[in-house]
PDB file of C-alpha atoms in Angstrom:
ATOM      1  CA  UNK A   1       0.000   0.000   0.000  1.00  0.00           C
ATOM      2  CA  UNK A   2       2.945   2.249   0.844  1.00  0.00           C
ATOM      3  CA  UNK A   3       4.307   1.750  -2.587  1.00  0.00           C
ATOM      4  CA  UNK A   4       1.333   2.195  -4.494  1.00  0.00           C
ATOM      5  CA  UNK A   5       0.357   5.756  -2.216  1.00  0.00           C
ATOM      6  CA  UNK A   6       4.054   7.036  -3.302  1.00  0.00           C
ATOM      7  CA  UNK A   7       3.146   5.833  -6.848  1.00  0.00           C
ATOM      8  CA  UNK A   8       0.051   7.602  -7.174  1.00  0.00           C
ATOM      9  CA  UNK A   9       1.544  10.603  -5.692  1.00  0.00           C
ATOM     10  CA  UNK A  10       3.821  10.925  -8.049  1.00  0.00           C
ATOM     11  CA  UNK A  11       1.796  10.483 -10.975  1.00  0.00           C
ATOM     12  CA  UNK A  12      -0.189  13.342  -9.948  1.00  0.00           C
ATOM     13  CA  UNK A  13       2.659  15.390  -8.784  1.00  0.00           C
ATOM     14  CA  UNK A  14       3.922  14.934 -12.710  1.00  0.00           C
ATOM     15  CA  UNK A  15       0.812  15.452 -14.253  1.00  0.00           C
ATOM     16  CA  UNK A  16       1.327  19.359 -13.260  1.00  0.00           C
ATOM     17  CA  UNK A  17       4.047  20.196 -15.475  1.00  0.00           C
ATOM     18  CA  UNK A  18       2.884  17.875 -18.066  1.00  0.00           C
ATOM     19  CA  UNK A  19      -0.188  20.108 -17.972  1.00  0.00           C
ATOM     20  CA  UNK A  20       2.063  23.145 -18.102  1.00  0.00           C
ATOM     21  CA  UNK A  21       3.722  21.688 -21.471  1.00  0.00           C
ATOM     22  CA  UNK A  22       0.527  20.319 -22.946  1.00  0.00           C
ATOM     23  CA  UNK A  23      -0.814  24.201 -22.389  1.00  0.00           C
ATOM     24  CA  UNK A  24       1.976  25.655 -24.123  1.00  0.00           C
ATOM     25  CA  UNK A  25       2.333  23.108 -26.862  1.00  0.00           C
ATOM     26  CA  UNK A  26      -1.263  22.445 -27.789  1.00  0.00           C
ATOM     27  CA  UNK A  27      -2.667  25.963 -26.575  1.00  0.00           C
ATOM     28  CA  UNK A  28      -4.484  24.147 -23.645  1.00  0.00           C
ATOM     29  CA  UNK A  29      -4.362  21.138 -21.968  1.00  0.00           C
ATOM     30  CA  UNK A  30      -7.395  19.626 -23.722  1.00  0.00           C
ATOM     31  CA  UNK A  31      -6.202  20.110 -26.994  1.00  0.00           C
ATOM     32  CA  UNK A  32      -4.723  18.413 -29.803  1.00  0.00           C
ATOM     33  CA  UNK A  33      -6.230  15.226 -31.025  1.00  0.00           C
ATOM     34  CA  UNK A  34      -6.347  12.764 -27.852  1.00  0.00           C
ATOM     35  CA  UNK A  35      -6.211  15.717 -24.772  1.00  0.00           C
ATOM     36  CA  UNK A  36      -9.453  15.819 -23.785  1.00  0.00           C
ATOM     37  CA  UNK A  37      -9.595  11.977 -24.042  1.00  0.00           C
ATOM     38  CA  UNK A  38      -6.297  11.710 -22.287  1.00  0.00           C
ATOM     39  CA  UNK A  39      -7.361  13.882 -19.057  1.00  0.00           C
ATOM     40  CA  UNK A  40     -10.593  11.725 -18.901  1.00  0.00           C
ATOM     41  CA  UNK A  41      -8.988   8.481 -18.671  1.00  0.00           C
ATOM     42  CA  UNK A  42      -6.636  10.182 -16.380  1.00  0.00           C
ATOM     43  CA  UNK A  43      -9.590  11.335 -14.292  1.00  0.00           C
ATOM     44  CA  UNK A  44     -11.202   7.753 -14.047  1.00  0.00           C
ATOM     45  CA  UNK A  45      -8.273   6.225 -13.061  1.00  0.00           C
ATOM     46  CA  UNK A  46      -6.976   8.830 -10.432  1.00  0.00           C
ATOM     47  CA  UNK A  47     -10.252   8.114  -9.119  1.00  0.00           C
ATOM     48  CA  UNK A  48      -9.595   4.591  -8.917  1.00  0.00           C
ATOM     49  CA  UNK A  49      -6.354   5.107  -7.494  1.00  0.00           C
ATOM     50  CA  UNK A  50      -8.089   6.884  -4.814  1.00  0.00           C
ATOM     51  CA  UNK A  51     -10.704   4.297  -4.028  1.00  0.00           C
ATOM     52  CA  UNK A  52      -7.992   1.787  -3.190  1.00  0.00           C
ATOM     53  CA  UNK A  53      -6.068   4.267  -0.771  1.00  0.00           C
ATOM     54  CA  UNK A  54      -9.342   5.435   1.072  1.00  0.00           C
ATOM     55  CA  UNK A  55      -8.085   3.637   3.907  1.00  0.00           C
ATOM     56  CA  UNK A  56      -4.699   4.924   4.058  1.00  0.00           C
ATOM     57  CA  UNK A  57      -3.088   8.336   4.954  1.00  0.00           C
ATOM     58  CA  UNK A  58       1.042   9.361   4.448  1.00  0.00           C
ATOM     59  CA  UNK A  59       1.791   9.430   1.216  1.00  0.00           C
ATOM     60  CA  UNK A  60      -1.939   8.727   0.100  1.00  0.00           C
ATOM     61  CA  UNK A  61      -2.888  12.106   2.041  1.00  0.00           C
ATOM     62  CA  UNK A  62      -0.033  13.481  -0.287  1.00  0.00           C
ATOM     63  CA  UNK A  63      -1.583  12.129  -3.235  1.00  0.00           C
ATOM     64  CA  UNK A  64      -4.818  13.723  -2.237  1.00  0.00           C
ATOM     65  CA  UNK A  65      -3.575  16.929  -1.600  1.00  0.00           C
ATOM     66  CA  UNK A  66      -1.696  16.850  -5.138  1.00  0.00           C
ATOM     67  CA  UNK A  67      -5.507  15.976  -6.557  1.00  0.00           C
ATOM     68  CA  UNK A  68      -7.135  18.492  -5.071  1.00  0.00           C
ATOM     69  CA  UNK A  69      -4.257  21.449  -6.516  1.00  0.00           C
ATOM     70  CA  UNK A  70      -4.507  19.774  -9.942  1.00  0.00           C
ATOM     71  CA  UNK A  71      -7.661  20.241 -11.484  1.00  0.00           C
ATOM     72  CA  UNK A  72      -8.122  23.808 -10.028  1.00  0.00           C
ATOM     73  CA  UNK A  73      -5.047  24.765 -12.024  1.00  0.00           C
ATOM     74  CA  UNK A  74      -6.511  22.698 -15.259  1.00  0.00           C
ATOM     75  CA  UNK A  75      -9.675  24.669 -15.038  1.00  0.00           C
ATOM     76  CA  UNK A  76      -8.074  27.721 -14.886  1.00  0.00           C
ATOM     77  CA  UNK A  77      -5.676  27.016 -18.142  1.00  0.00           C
ATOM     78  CA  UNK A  78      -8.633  26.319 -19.647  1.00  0.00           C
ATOM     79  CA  UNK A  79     -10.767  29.333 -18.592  1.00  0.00           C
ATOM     80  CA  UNK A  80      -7.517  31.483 -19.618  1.00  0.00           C
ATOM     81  CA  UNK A  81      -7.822  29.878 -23.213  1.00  0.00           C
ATOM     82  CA  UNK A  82     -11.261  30.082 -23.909  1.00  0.00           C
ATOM     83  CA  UNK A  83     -11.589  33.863 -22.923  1.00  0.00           C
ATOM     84  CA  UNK A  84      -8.723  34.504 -24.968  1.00  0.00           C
ATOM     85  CA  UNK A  85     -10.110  32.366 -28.170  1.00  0.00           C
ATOM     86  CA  UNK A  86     -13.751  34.122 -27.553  1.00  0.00           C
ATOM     87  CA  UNK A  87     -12.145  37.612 -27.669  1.00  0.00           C
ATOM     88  CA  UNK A  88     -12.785  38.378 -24.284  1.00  0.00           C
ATOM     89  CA  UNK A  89     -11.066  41.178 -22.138  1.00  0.00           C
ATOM     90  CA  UNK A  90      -8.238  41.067 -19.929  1.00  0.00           C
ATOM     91  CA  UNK A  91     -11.539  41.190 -17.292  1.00  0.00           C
ATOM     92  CA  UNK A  92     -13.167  38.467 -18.468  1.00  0.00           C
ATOM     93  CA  UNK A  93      -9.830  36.511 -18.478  1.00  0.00           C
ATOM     94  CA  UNK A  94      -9.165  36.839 -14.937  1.00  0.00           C
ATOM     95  CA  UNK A  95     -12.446  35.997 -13.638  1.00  0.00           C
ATOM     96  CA  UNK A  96     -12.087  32.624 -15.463  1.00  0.00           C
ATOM     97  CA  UNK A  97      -8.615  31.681 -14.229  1.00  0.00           C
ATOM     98  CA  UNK A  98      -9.930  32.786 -10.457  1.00  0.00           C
ATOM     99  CA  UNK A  99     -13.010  30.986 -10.460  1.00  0.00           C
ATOM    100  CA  UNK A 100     -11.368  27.320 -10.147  1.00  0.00           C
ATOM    101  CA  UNK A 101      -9.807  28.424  -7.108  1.00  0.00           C
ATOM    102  CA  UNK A 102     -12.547  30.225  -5.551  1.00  0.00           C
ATOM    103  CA  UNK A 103     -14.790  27.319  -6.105  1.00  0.00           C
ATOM    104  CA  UNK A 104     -12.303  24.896  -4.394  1.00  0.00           C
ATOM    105  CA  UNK A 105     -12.378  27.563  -1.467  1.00  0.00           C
ATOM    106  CA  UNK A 106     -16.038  27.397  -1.339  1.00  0.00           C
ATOM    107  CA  UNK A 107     -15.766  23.415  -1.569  1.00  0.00           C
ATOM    108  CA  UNK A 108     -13.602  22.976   1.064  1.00  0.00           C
ATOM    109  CA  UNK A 109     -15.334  25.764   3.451  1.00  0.00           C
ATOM    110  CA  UNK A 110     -18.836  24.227   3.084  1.00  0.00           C
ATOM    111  CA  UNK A 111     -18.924  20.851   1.034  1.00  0.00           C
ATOM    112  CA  UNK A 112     -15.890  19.166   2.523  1.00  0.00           C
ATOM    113  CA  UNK A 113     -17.419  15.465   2.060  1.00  0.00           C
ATOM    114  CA  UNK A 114     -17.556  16.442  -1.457  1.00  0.00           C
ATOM    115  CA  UNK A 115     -13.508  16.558  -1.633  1.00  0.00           C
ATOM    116  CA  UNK A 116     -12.693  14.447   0.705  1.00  0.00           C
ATOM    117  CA  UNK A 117     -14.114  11.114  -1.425  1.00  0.00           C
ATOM    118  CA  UNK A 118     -13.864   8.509  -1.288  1.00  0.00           C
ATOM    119  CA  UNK A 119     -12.234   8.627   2.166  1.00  0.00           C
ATOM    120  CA  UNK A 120     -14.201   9.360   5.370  1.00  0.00           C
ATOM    121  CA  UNK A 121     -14.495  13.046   5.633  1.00  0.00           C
ATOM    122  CA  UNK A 122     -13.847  13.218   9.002  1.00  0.00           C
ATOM    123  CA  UNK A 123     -10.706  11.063   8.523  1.00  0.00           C
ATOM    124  CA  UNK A 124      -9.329  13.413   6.044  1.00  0.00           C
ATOM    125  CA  UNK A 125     -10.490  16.417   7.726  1.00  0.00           C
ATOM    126  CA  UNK A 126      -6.562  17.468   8.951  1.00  0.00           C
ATOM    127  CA  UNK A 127      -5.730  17.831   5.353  1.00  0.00           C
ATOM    128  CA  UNK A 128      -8.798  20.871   5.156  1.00  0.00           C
ATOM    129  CA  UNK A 129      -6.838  23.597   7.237  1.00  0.00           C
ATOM    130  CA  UNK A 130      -3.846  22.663   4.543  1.00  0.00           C
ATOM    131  CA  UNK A 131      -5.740  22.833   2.025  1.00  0.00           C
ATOM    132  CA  UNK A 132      -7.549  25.859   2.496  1.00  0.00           C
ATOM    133  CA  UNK A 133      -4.251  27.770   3.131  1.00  0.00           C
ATOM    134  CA  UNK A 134      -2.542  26.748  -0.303  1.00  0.00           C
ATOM    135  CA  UNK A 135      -6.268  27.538  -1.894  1.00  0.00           C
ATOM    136  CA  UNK A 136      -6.501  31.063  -0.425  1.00  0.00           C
ATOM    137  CA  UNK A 137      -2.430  31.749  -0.880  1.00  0.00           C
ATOM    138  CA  UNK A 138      -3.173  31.041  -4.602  1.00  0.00           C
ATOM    139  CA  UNK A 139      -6.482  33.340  -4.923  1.00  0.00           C
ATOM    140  CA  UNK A 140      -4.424  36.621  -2.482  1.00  0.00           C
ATOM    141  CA  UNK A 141      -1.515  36.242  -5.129  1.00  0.00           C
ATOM    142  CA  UNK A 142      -3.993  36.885  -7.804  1.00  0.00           C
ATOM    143  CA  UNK A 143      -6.060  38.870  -6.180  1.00  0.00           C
ATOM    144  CA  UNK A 144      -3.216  41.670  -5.246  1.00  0.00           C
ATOM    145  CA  UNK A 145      -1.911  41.037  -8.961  1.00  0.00           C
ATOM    146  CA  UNK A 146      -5.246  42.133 -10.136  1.00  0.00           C
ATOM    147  CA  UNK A 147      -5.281  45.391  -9.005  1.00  0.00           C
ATOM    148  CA  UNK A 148      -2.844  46.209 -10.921  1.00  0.00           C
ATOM    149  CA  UNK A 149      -4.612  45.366 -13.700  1.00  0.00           C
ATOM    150  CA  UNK A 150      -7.186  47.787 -15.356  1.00  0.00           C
ATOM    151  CA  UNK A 151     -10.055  44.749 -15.786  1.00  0.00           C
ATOM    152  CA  UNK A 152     -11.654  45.482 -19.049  1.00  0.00           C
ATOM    153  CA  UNK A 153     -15.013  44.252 -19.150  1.00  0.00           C
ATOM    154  CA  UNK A 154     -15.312  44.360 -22.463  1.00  0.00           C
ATOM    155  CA  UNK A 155     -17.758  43.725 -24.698  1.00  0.00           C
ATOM    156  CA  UNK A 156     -19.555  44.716 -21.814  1.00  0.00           C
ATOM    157  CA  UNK A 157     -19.317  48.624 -20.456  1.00  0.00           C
ATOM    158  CA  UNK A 158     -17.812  49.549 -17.122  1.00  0.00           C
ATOM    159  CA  UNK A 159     -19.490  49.254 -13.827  1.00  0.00           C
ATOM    160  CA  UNK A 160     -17.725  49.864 -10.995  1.00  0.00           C
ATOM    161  CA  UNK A 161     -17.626  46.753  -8.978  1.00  0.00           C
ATOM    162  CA  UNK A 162     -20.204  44.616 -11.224  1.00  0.00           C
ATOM    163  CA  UNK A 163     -17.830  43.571 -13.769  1.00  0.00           C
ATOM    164  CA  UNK A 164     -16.590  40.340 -14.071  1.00  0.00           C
ATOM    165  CA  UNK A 165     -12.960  41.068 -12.823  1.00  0.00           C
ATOM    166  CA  UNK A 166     -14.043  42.775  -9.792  1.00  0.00           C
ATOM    167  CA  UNK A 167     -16.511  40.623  -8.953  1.00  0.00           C
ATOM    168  CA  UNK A 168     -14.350  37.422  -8.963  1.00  0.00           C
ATOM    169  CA  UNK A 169     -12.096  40.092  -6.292  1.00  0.00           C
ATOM    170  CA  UNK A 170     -15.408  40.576  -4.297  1.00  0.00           C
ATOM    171  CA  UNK A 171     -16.369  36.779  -3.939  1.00  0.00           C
ATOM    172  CA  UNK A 172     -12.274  35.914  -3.008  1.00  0.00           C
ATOM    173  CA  UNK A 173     -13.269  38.439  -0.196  1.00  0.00           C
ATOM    174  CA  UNK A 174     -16.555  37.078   0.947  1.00  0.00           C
ATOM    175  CA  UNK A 175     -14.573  33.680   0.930  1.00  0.00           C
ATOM    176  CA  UNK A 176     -11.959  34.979   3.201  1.00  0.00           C
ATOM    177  CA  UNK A 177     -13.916  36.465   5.518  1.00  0.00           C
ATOM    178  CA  UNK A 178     -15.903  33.097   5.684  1.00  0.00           C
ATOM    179  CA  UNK A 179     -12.456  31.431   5.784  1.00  0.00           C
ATOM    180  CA  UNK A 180     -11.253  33.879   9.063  1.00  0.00           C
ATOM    181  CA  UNK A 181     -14.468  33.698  10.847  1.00  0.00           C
ATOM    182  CA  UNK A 182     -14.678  30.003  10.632  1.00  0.00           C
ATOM    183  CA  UNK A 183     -12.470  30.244  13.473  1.00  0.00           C
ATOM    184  CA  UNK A 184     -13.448  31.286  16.498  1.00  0.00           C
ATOM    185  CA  UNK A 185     -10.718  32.365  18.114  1.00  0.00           C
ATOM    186  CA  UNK A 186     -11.413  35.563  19.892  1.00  0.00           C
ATOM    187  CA  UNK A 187      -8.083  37.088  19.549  1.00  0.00           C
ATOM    188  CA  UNK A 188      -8.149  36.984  15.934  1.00  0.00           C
ATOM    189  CA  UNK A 189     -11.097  39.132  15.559  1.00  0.00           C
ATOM    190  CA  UNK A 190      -9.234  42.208  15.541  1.00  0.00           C
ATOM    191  CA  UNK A 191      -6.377  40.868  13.090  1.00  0.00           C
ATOM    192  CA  UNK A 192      -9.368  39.536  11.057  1.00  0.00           C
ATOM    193  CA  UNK A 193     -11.312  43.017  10.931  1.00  0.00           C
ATOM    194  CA  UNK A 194      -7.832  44.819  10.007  1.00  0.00           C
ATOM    195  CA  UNK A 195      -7.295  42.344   6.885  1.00  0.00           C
ATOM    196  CA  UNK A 196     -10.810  42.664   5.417  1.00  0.00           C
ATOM    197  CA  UNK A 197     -10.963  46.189   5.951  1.00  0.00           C
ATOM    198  CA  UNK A 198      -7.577  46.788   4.356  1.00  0.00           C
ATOM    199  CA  UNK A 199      -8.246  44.601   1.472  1.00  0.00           C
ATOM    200  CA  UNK A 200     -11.954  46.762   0.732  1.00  0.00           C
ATOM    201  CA  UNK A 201     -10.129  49.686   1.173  1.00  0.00           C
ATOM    202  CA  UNK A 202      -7.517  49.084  -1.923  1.00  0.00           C
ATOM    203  CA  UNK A 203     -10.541  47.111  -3.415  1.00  0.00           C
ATOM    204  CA  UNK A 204     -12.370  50.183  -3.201  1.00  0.00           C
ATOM    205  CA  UNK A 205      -9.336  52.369  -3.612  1.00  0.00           C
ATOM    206  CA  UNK A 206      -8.147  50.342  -7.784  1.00  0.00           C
ATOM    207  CA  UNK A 207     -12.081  50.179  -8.568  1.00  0.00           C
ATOM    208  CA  UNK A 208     -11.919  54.439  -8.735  1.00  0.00           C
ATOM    209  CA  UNK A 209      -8.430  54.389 -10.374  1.00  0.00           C
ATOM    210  CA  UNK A 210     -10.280  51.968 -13.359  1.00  0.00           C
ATOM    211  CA  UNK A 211     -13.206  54.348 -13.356  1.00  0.00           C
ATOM    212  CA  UNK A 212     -11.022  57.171 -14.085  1.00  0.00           C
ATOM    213  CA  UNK A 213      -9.108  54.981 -16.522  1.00  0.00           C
ATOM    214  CA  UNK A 214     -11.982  53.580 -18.540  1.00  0.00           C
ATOM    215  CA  UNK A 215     -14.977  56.297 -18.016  1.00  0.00           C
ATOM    216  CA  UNK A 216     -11.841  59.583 -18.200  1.00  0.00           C
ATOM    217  CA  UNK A 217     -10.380  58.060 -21.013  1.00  0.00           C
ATOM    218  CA  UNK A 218      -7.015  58.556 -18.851  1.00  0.00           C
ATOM    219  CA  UNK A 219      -4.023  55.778 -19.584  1.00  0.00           C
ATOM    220  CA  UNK A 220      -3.617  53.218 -17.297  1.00  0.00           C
ATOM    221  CA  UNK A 221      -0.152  53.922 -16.349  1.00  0.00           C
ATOM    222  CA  UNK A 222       1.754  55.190 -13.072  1.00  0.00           C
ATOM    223  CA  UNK A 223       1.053  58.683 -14.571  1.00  0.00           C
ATOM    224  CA  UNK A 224      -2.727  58.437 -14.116  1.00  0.00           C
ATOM    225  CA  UNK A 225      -2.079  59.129 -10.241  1.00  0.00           C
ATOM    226  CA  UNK A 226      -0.612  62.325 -10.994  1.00  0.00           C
ATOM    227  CA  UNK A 227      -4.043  63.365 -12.950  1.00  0.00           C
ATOM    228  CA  UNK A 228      -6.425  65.691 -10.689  1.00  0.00           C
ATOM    229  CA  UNK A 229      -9.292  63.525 -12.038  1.00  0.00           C
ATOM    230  CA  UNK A 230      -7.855  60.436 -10.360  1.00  0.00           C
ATOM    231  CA  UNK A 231      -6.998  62.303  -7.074  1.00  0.00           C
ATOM    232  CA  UNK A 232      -9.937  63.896  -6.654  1.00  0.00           C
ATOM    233  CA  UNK A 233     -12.232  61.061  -7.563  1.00  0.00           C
ATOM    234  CA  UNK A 234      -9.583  59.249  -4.973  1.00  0.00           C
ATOM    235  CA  UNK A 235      -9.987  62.089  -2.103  1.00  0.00           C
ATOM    236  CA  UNK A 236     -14.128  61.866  -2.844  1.00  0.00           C
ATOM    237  CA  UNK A 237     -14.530  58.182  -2.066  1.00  0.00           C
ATOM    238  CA  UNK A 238     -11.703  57.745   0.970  1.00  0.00           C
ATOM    239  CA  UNK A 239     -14.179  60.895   2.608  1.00  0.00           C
ATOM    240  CA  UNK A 240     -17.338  58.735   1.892  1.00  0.00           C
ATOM    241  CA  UNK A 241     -15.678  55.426   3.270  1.00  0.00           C
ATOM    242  CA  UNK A 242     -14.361  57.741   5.888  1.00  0.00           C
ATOM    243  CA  UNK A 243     -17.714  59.289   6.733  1.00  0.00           C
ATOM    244  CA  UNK A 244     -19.689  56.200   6.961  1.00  0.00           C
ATOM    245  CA  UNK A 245     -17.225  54.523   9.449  1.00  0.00           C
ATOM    246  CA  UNK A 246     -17.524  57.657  11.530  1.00  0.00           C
ATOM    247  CA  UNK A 247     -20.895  58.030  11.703  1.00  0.00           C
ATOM    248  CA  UNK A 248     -21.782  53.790  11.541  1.00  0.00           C
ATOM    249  CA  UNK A 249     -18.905  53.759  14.772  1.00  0.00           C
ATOM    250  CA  UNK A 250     -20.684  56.607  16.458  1.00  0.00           C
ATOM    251  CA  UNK A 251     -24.047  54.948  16.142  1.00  0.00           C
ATOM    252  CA  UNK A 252     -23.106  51.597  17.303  1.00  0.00           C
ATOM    253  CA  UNK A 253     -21.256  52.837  19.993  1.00  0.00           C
ATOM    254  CA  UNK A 254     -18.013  51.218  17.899  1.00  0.00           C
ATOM    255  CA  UNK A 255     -14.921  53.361  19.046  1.00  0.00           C
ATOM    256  CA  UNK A 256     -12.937  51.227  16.728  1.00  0.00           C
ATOM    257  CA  UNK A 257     -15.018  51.484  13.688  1.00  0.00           C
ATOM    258  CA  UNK A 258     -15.706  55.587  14.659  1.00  0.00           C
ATOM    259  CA  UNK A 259     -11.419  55.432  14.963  1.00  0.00           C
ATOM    260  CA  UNK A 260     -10.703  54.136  11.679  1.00  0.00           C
ATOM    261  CA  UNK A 261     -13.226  56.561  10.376  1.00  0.00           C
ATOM    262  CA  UNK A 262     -11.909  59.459  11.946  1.00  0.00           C
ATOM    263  CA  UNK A 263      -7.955  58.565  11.010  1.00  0.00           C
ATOM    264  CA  UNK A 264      -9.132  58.404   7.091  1.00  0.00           C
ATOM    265  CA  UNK A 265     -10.848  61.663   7.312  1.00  0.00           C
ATOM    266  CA  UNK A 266      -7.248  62.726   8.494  1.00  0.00           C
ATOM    267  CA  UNK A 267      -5.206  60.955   6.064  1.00  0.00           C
ATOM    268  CA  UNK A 268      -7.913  62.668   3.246  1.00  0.00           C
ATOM    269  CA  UNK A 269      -6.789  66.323   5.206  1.00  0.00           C
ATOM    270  CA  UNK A 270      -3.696  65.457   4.496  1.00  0.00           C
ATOM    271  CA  UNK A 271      -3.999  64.636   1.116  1.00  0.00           C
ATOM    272  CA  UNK A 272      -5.997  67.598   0.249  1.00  0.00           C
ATOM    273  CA  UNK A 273      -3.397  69.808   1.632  1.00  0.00           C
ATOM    274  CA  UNK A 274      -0.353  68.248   0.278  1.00  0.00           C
ATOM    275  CA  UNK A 275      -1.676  66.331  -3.059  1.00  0.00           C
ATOM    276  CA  UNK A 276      -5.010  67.728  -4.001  1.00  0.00           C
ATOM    277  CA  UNK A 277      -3.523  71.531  -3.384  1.00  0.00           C
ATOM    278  CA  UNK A 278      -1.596  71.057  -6.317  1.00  0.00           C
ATOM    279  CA  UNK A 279      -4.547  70.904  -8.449  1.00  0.00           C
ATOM    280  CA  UNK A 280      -6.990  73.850  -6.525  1.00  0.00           C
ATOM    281  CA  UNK A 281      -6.581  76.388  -9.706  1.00  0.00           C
ATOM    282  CA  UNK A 282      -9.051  72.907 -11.662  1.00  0.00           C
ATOM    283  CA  UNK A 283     -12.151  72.278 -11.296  1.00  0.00           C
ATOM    284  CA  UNK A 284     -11.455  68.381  -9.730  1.00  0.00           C
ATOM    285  CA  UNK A 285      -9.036  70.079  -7.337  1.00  0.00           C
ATOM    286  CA  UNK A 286     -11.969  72.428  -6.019  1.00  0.00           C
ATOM    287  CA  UNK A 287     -14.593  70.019  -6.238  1.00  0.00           C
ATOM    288  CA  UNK A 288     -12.517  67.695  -3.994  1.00  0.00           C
ATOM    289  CA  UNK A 289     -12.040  70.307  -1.041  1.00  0.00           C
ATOM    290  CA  UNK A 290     -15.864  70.798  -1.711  1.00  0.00           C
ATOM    291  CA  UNK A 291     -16.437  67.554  -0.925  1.00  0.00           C
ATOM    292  CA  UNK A 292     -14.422  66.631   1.945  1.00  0.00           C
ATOM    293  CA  UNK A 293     -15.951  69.894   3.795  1.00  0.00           C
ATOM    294  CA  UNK A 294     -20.049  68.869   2.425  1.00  0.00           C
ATOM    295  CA  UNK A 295     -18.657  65.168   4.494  1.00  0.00           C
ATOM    296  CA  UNK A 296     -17.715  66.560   7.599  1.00  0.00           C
ATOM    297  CA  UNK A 297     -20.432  68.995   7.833  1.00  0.00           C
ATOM    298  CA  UNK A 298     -22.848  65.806   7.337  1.00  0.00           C
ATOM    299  CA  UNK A 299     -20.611  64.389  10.386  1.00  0.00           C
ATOM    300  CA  UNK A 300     -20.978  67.208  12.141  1.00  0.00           C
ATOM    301  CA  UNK A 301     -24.910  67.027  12.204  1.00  0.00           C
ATOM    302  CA  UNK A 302     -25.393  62.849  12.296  1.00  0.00           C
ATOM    303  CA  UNK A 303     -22.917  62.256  14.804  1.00  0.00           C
ATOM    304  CA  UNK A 304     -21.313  65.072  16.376  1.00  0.00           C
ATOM    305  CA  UNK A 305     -19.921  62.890  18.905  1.00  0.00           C
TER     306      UNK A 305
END
């Protein structure tokens, strides 16, 4: 049994650059004349291979693990090709080489018995933390990658937020925050709030740079942040984001959330008087001190303290 666990491992573990190579030869993995045919009898048999190691763990955990990575990264090969053989934008393309991962996220968060056959899901259910970490370290690499990415939606027009590219971002944060708050570790919580609120706020933050780019007609280059479009549009949406976590804190008697508020008002004062300054002769660079003092007059009057 040890033997064969090793031997199945293996052939998995291989099967990942072969994939690589049948990608770059063939286009995608499930070209060519036999490559679909060749990754179903492959499927079958892993499958098999399985079956007789359900009762194991060692190296047939190892195989498992290599099982669950594979297909994930097939799927998003796959996705990659097809977007860019339908004619699909950079958006589009993104989206499908994301949602693989998320989906084994979302299997392994709720539908574990579903991964874990044919072995006993509570057998297998040390290899879930594992897996999960791997899953989510894949989807964060892409996910920070992304925002540096403009995410054309095209053929569709830009929304902000409801495009494909940005909503595959949006679900790989829903998933995390699923992910963190599956444990219930109380002194995580903070840690946990910090991540997810960083990770809107430069959601947030890339989803008004693309606005600018692809409603402004501005390049998507480092120059755009010099632009008083993008800076003001930026120093509008930090004072909204910083109004509603002043006033939401101050309701709910949250001095953390009415904190984190208050600080990105300040860091918006900041950057009014030593960005968006720059810029006060233009109409962006008036409209944004404007704005900011419209925001803290509605602060003054919701929740004054």
């Amino acid at each position: 049994a040890r033997a064969q666990a090793w031997t199945v491992f293996a052939a998995f573990l291989a099967a990942m650059p072969l994939l690589v190579w049948q990608d770059a030869s063939h286009g995608h993995a499930l070209g060519g004349a036999w490559g679909a045919a060749a990754w179903g009898l492959f499927a079958v048999l892993g499958l098999r291979s399985l079956w007789c190691l359900r009762e194991h763990d060692g190296a047939a955990d190892l195989a498992r693990f290599a099982w669950w990575l594979l297909w994930p990264l097939l799927l998003s090969l796959e996705g990659g090709w097809f977007a860019a053989q339908a004619g699909l934008a950079p958006g589009w393309r993104q989206a499908m080489l994301a949602l693989p991962w998320l989906a084994l996220a979302a299997l392994a968060l709720w539908r574990w018995p579903w991964l874990a056959f044919p072995r006993d899901p509570d057998e297998a259910d040390g290899l879930r933390v594992p897996l999960l970490g791997v899953a989510f370290a894949v989807i964060a690499a892409g996910w920070l990658l992304a925002l540096l990415q403009p995410l054309s939606p095209a053929p569709l027009p830009w929304l902000p937020l409801l495009n494909p590219g940005e909503l595959a971002q949006l679900v790989a944060l829903g998933l995390g925050a699923a992910w963190l708050w599956s444990d219930g570790t109380p002194s995580l919580s903070r840690l946990r709030s910090l991540v997810l609120a960083l990770a809107g706020f430069l959601l947030l933050s890339a989803s008004t740079l693309r606005s600018v780019h692809h409603w402004g007609g501005v390049a998507w280059n480092p120059d755009l942040l010099s632009t008083s479009m993008a800076q003001t549009s930026l120093t509008v949406v930090w004072s909204v984001l910083g109004v509603i976590g002043w006033i939401a804190g101050s309701r709910r008697g949250h001095r953390g959330l009415w904190l984190a508020g208050a600080l990105l008002m300040g860091v918006v004062l900041a950057k009014l008087l030593l960005v968006d300054s720059r810029h006060l002769g233009g109409m962006f660079g008036i409209i944004s001190f404007i704005a900011y003092g419209v925001l803290c007059t509605i602060v003054g009057y919701l929740a004054p303290a």
